[in-house]
Amino acid sequence: MTRDRSSGNLTRTVVDADRLLPITEVYLHCPRHESRVFVPDPITPPKSIYTFDLLALVGRRRFLAHKQFSEIREELAQRGVQVPSRTLQWLTDRFTLYTVAVHLESLALLARKLQEQGGYVLLIDGTGKAGRMVLQLTDGWGRGVLLSATVPNESHEALVPVLRQLDALLGRPVAAVRDMSKGIDKALRAAWPGLLILTCRMHFLRAEGITFFDRLYPRFRPTVNRRGVKTRLFALRKKLRKATGKSREARQSLVWAEEILAFKRSGKGLPYPFFLAEVEFYRRCERVWGAVRRVLSRPGRRATGAPYRKLEEMLGRLFLPRPGQRQLVESCDKLEERWAWFQRLRRVLRFRNGPIPLSTERRLSEKALEKGRRKLDGFLAKVKQVPRAERTLRHDLEKVAKDLRARREELFAPNVVVEVGGRRVVRPIPRTTAWAEGQFRKLRRHGRRIRGNSEVEALAQREGPGLLLMENLRDTKYVRLVYGTLARQGARFAHVKEETMVAARTLTGLSAGSPIAGNH
């Protein structure tokens, strides 16, 4: 790097996306005002030899294509550019900061777009453990991430500054949808007094499902698993699959083993309490056990090691008399009874019990809301009819009924009237934060792809705020509004203000001690 002392021009070699690039930065001077110097637009971050275009390319490959550093390094080497892995980490951190900073500087443009659609419905949710969490603020109508930040926890004190910053940038939301966190609820009411706040139906149903099942299922599940039936069935299935010259008995035994071990498929990927896996496993074993016993009761002898005998022996571990057997059967019956109540509640909340991502009928018409209110009244009436002799079930149902009455207005709030294009129209409000939950799942899938294992929490907390905002780069309307095209992303980075970079560091939690702030 050399500087021409007579002109002040700077000559140096920088690393571009596809080559080493010699450049001369020309500084223009006003002939009438010698102190006025016109500085050229920067093509690299301060004190760096790597161009904004290279920085943008590396960041997109890392966060949008989910590439590991070794893969990115190989791709750049094919272009004729050699970049060490540690430098790639520095570049991706820089990309995170610049992407967040550009988003912050573009919020005035986004505010005008939101105003054209009648405002925005705020979906607010957090993920992680207390100490370092990722907070996501999403537009429920446009499905774009408005803001994301690192917060220590979901307390009122931690969230209010972020919500007030959002208010200053985008204005007051039309409504907000949140989970059952008391800290989030208190922060929303402090930031926007009188705001229409809805309870997420997915989180509410999950909480009530735990009320229904936590009395029995945490004991039922390990009891079933300790019997060792699954392990033996997997071994039998493996042996039968490898067997040559299979008899009819072996083929039928394999069909039954496959049927039992496919028990998780009926849950379609749903987690507890939306699917009781061990109850489904137990009932499948029970059906096959009955079928095997009927076959073996027919005339004819079978060897001890015959497939039917082996299957009977395995399933007998669940059904033959032994200490605790009666309690296991009764627990399964009670869980199924509670499952029927849980399904009634799901229908009250208009919750579609489909595959992940869990979702409601995302927006409900006034007619659907009124139907839900009538179903709620019917559900509460049925709760009163439960016999007092069923003490524990009645106790749990009354707790659920109490929660429903307390949150009735938040669950079944009417849709809102907004002004769009000079006309007043009714816009349905999203009834769940499921879309935001889906973004968190994407965040962890990115971590698993990058690390190659399931230890992703540290990476998710470190890169989460930036990565959530980067999902906006997949929206062509957002890219057109903020950058024009992704090819101009590097050029836009060059005009980011230093004070915005400071704000981006605050939101992402990338402090002066992180690699982002060091020189390389």
CSV table of C-alpha atoms in Angstrom, one decimal, residues 9 18 51 63 78 131 141 155-156 204 215 287 352 367 403 408 486:
chain,number,residue,atom,x,y,z
A,9,ASN,CA,-4.0,9.3,-3.7
A,18,ASP,CA,-12.7,-13.4,-8.1
A,51,THR,CA,-13.9,-5.9,-0.7
A,63,PHE,CA,-26.1,-18.0,5.8
A,78,GLN,CA,-11.7,-22.3,-7.7
A,131,GLY,CA,-28.6,-15.6,30.1
A,141,TRP,CA,-49.4,-10.0,7.8
A,155,SER,CA,-38.2,-10.2,31.4
A,156,HIS,CA,-40.1,-6.9,31.2
A,204,PHE,CA,-51.9,-22.2,24.8
A,215,ARG,CA,-49.9,-36.3,35.7
A,287,ARG,CA,-53.4,-55.4,18.6
A,352,ARG,CA,-55.1,-28.1,12.5
A,367,LYS,CA,-68.0,-16.5,11.3
A,403,ASP,CA,-57.5,-20.8,31.8
A,408,ARG,CA,-61.3,-16.1,26.3
A,486,LEU,CA,-28.5,-8.9,-4.4
